N, CA, C and O atoms as a Tinker XYZ file with bonds, in Angstrom:
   324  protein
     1  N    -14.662000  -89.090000  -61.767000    73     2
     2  CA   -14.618000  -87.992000  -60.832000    64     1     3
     3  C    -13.671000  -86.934000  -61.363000    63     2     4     5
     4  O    -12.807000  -87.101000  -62.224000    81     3
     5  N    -13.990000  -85.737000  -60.666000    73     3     6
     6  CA   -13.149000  -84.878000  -61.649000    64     5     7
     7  C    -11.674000  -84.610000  -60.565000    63     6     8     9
     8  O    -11.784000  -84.909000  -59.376000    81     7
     9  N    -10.613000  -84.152000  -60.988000    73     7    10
    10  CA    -9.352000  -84.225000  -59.963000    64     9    11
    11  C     -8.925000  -83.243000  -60.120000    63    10    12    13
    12  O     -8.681000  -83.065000  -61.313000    81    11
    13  N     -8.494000  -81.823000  -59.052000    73    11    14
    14  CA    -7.882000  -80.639000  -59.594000    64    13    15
    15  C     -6.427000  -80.590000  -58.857000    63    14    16    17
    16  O     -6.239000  -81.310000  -57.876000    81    15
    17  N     -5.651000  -79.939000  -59.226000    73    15    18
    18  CA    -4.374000  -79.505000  -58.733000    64    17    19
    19  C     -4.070000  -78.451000  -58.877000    63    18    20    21
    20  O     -4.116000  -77.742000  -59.882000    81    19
    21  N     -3.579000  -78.168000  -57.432000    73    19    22
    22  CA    -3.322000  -76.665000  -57.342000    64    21    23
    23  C     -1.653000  -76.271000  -57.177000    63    22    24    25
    24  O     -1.220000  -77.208000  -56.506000    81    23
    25  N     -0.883000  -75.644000  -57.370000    73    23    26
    26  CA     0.005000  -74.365000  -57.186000    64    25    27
    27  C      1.247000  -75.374000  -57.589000    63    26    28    29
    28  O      1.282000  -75.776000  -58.752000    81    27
    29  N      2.333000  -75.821000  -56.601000    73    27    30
    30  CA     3.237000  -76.617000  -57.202000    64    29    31
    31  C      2.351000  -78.182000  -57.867000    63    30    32    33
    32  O      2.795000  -78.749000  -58.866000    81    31
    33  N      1.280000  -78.621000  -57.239000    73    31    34
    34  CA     1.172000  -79.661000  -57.965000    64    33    35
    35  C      0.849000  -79.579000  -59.642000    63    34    36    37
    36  O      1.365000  -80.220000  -60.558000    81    35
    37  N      0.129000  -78.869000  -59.661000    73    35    38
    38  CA    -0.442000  -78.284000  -61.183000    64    37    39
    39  C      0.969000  -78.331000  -61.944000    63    38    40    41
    40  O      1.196000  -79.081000  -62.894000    81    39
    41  N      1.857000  -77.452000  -61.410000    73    39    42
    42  CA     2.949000  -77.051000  -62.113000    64    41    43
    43  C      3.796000  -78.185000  -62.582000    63    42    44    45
    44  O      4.497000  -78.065000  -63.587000    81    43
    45  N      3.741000  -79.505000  -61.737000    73    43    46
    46  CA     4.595000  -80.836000  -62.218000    64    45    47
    47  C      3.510000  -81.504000  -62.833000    63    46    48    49
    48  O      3.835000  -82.184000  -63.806000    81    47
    49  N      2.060000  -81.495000  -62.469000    73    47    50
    50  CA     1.454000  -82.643000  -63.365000    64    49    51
    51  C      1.417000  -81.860000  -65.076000    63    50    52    53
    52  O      1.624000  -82.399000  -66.163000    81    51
    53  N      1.062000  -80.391000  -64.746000    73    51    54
    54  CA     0.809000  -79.721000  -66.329000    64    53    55
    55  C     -0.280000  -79.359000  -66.599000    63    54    56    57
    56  O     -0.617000  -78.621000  -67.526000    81    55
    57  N     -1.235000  -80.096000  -65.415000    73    55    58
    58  CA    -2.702000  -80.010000  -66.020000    64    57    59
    59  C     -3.488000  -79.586000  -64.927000    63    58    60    61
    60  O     -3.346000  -80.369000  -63.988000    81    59
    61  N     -4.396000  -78.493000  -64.630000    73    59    62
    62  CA    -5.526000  -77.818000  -63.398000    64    61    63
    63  C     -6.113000  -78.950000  -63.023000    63    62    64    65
    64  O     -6.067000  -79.184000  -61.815000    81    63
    65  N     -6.809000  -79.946000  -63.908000    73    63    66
    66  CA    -7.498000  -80.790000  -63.503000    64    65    67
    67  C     -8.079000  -81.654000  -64.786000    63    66    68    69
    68  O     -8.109000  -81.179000  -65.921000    81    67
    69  N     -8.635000  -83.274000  -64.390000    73    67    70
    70  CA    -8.742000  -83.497000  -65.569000    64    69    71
    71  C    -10.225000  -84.645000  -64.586000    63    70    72    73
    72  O    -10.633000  -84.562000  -63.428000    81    71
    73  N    -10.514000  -85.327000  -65.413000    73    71    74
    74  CA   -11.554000  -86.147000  -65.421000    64    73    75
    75  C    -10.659000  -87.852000  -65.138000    63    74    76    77
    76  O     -9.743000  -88.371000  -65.777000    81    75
    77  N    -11.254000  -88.226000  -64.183000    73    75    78
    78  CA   -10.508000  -89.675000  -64.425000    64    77    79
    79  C    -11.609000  -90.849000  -63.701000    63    78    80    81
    80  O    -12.208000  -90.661000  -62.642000    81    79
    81  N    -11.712000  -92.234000  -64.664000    73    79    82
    82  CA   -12.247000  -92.756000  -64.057000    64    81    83
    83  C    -11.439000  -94.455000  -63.297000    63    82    84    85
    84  O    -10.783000  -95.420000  -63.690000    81    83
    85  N    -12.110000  -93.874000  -61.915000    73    83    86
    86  CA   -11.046000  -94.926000  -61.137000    64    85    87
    87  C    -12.186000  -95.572000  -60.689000    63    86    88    89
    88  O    -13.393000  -95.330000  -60.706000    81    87
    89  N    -10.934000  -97.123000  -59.983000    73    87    90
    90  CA   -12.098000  -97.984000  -58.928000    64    89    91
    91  C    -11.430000  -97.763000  -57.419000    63    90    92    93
    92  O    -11.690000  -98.521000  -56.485000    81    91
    93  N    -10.617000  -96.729000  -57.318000    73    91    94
    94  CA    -9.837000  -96.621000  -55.927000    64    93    95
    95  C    -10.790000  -96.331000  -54.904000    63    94    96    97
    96  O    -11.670000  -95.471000  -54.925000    81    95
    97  N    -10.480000  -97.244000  -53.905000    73    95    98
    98  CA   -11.724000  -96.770000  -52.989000    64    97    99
    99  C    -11.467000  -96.282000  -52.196000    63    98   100   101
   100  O    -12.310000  -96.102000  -51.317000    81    99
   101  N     -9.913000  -95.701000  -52.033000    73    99   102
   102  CA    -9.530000  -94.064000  -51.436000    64   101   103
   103  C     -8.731000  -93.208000  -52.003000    63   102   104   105
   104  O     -8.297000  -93.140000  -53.153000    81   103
   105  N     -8.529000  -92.342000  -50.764000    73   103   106
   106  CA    -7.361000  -91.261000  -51.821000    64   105   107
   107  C     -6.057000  -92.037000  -51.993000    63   106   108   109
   108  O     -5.511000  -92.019000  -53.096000    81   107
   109  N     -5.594000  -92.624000  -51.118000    73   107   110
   110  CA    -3.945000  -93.534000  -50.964000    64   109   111
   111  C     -4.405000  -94.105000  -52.382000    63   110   112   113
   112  O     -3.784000  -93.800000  -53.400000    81   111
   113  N     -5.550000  -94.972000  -52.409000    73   111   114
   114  CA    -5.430000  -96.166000  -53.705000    64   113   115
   115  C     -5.308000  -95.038000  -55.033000    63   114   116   117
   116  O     -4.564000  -95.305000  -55.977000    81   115
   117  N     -6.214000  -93.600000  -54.993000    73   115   118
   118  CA    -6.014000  -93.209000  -56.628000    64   117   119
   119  C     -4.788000  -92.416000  -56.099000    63   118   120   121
   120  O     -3.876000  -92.250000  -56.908000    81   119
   121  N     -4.662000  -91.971000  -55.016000    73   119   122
   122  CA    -2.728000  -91.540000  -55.753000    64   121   123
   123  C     -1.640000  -92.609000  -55.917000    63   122   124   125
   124  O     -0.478000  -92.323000  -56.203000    81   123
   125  N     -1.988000  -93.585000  -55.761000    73   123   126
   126  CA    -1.238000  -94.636000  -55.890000    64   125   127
   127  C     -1.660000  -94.998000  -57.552000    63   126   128   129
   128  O     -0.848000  -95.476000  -58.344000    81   127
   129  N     -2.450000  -94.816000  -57.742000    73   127   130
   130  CA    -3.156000  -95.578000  -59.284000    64   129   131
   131  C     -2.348000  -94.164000  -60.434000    63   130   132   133
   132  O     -1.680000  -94.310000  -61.457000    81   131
   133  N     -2.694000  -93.123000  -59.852000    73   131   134
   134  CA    -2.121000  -91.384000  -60.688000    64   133   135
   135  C     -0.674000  -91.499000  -60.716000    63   134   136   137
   136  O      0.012000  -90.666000  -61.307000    81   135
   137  N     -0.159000  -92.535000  -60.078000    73   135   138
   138  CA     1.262000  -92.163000  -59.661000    64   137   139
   139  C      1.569000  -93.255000  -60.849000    63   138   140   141
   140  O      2.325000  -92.919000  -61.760000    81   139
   141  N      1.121000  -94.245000  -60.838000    73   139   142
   142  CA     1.499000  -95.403000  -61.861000    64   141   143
   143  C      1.405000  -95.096000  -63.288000    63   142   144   145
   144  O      1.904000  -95.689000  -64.245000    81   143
   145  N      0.619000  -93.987000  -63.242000    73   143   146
   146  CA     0.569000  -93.564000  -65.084000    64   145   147
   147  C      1.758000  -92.826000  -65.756000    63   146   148   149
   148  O      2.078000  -92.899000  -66.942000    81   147
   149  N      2.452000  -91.982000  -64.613000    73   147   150
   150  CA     3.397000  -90.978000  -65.727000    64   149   151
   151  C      4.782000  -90.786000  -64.479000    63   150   152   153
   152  O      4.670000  -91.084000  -63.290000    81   151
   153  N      5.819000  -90.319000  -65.024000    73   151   154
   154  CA     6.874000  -90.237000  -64.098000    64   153   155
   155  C      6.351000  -88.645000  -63.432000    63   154   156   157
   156  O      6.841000  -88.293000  -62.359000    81   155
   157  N      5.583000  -87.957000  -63.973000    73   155   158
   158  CA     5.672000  -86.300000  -63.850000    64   157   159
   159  C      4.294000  -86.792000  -62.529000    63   158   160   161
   160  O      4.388000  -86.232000  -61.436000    81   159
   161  N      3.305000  -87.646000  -62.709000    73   159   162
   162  CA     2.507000  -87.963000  -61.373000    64   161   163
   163  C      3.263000  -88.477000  -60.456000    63   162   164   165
   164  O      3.051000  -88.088000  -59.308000    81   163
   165  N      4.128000  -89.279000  -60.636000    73   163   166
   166  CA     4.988000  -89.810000  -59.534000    64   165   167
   167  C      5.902000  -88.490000  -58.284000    63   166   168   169
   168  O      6.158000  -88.277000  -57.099000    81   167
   169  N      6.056000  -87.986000  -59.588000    73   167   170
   170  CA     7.016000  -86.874000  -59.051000    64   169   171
   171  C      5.974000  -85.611000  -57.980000    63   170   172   173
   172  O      6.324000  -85.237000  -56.861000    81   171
   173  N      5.191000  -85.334000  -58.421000    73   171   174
   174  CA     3.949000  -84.460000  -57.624000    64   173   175
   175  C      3.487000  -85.334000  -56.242000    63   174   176   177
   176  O      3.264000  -84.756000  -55.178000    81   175
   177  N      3.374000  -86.827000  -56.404000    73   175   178
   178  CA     2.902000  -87.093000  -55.169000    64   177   179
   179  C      3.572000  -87.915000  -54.727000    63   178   180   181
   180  O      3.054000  -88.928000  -54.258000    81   179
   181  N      5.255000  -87.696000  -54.741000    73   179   182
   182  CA     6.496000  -88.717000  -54.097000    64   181   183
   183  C      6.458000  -88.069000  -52.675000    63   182   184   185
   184  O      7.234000  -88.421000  -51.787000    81   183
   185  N      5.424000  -87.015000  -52.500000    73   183   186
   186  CA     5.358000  -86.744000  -50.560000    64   185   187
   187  C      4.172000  -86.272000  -50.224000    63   186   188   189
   188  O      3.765000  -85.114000  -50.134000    81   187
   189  N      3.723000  -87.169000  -50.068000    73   187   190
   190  CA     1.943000  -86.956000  -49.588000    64   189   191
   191  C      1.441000  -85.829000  -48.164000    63   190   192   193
   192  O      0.469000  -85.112000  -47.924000    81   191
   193  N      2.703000  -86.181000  -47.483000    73   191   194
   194  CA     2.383000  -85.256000  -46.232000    64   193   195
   195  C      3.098000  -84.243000  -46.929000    63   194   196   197
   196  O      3.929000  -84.116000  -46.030000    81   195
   197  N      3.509000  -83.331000  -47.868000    73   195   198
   198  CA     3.480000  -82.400000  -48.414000    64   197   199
   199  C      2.441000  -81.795000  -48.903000    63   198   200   201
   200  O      2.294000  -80.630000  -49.272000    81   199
   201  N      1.321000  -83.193000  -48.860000    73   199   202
   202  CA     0.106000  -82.109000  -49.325000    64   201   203
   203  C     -1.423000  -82.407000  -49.127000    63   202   204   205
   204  O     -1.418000  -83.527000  -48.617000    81   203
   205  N     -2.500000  -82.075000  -49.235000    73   203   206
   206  CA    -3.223000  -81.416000  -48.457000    64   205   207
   207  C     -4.756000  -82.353000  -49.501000    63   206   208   209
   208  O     -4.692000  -82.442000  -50.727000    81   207
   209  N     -5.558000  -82.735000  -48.962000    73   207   210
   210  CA    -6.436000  -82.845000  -50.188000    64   209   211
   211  C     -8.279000  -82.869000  -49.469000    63   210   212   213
   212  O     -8.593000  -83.318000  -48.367000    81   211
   213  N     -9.328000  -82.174000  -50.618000    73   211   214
   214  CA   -10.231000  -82.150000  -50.082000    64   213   215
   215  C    -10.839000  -83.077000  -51.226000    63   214   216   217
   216  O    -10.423000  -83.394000  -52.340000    81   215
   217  N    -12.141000  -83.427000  -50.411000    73   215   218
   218  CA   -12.989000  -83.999000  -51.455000    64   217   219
   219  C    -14.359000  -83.251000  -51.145000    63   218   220   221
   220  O    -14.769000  -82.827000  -50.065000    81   219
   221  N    -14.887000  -83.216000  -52.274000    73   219   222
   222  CA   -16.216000  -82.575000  -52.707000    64   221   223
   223  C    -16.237000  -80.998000  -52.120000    63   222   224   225
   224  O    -17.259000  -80.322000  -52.000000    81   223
   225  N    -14.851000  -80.563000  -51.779000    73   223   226
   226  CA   -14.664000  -78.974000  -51.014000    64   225   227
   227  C    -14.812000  -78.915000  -49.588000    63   226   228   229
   228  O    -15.351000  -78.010000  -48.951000    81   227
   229  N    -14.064000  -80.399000  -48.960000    73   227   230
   230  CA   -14.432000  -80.410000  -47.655000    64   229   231
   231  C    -12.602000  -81.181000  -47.448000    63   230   232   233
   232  O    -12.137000  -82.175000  -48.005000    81   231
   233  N    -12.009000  -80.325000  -46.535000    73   231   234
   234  CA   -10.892000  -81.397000  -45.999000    64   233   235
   235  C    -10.614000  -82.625000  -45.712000    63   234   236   237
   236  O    -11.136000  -82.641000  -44.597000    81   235
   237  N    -10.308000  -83.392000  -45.811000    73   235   238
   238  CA   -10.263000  -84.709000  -45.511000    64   237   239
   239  C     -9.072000  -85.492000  -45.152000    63   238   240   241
   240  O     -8.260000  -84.866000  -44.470000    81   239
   241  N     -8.779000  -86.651000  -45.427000    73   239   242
   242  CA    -7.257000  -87.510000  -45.228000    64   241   243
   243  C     -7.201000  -88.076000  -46.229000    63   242   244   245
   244  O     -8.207000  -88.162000  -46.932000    81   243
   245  N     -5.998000  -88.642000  -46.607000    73   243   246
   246  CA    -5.742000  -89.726000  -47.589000    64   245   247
   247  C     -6.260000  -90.509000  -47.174000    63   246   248   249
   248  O     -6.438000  -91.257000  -48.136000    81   247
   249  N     -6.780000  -91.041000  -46.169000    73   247   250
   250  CA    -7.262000  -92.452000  -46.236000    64   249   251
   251  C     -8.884000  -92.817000  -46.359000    63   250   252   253
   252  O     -9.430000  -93.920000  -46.370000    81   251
   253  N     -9.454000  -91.462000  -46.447000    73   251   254
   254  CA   -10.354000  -91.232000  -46.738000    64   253   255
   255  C    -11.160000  -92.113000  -47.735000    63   254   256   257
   256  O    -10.552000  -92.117000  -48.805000    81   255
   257  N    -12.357000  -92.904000  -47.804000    73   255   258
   258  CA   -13.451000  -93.231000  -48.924000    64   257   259
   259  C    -13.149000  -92.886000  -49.842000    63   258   260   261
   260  O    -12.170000  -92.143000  -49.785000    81   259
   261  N    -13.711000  -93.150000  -51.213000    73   259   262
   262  CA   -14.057000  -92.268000  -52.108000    64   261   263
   263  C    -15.364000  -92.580000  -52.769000    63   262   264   265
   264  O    -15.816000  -91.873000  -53.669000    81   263
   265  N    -15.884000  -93.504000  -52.373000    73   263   266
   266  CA   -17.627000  -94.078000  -52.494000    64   265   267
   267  C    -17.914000  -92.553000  -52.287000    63   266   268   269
   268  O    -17.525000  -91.834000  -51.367000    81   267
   269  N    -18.826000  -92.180000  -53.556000    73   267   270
   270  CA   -19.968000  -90.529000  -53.881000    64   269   271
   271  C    -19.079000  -89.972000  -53.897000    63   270   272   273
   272  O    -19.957000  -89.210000  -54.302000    81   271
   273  N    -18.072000  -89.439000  -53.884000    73   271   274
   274  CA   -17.191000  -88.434000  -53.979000    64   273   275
   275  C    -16.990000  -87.787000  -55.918000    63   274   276   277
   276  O    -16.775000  -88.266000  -57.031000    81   275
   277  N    -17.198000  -86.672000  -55.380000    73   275   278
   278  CA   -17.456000  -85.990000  -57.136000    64   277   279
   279  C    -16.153000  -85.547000  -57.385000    63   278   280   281
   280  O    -15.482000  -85.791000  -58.388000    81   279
   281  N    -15.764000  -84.730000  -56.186000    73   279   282
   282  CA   -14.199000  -84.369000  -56.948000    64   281   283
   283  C    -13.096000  -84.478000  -56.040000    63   282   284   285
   284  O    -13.308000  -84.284000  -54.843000    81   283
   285  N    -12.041000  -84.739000  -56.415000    73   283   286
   286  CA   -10.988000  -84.416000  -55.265000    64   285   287
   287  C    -10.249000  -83.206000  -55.659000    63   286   288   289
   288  O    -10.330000  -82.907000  -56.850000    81   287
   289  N     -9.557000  -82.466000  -54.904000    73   287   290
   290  CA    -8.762000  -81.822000  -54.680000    64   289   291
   291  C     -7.416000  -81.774000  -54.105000    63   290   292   293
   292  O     -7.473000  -81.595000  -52.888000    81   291
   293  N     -6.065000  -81.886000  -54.622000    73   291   294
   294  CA    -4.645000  -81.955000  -54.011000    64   293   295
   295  C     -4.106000  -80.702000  -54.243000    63   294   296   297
   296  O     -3.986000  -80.347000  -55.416000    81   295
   297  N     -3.652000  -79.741000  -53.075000    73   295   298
   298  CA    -2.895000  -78.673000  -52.508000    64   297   299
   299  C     -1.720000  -78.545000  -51.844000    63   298   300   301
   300  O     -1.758000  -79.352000  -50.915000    81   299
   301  N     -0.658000  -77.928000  -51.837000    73   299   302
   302  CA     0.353000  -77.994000  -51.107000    64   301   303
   303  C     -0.645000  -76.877000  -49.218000    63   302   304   305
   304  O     -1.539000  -76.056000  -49.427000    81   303
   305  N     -0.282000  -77.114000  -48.122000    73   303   306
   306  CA    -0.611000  -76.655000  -47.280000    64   305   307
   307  C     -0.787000  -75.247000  -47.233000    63   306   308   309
   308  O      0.194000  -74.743000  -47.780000    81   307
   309  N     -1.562000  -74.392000  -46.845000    73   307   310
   310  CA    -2.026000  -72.903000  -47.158000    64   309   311
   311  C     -0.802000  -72.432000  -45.580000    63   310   312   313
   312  O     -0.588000  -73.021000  -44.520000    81   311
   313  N     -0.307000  -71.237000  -46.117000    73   311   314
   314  CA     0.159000  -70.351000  -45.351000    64   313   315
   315  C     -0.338000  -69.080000  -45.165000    63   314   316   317
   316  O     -0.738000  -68.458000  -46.150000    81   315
   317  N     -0.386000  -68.519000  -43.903000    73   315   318
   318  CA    -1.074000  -67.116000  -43.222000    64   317   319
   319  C      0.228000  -66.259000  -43.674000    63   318   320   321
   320  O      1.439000  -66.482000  -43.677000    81   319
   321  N     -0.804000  -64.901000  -44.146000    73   319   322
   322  CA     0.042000  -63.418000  -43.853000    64   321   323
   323  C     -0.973000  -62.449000  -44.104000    63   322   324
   324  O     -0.723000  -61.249000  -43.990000    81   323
């Protein structure tokens, strides 16, 4: 599935987005699995309610499925002005 990161997350992982293949069968299990690979993933998702994630371009929860899911998406929360 493909995984993008946006604004501060991008900025600690390094990377927009990359390709990864998981068996997590939600979002908790692959940020839990992303977090185990590098100290700089750990560090991006050491506060989950800091941030925001869609799958396939639709909002969702961490605890969300990930059975068919093509991409995820992790955001820090959007602010109005």
């Amino acid at each position: 599935m493909d995984v993008m990161y946006f604004a501060w997350v991008r900025e600690r992982i390094g990377l927009p987005r990359e390709r990864v293949e998981t068996q997590a069968a939600t979002v908790n299990d692959l940020v839990a699995e992303l977090m185990a690979r590098e100290e700089r993933y750990a560090a991006a998702f050491a506060d989950t309610s800091a941030l925001r994630v869609a799958l396939d371009q639709v909002l969702s929860d961490f605890d969300a499925p990930l059975a068919g899911v093509r991409e995820v998406a992790f955001f820090p929360p959007m602010t109005g002005g």
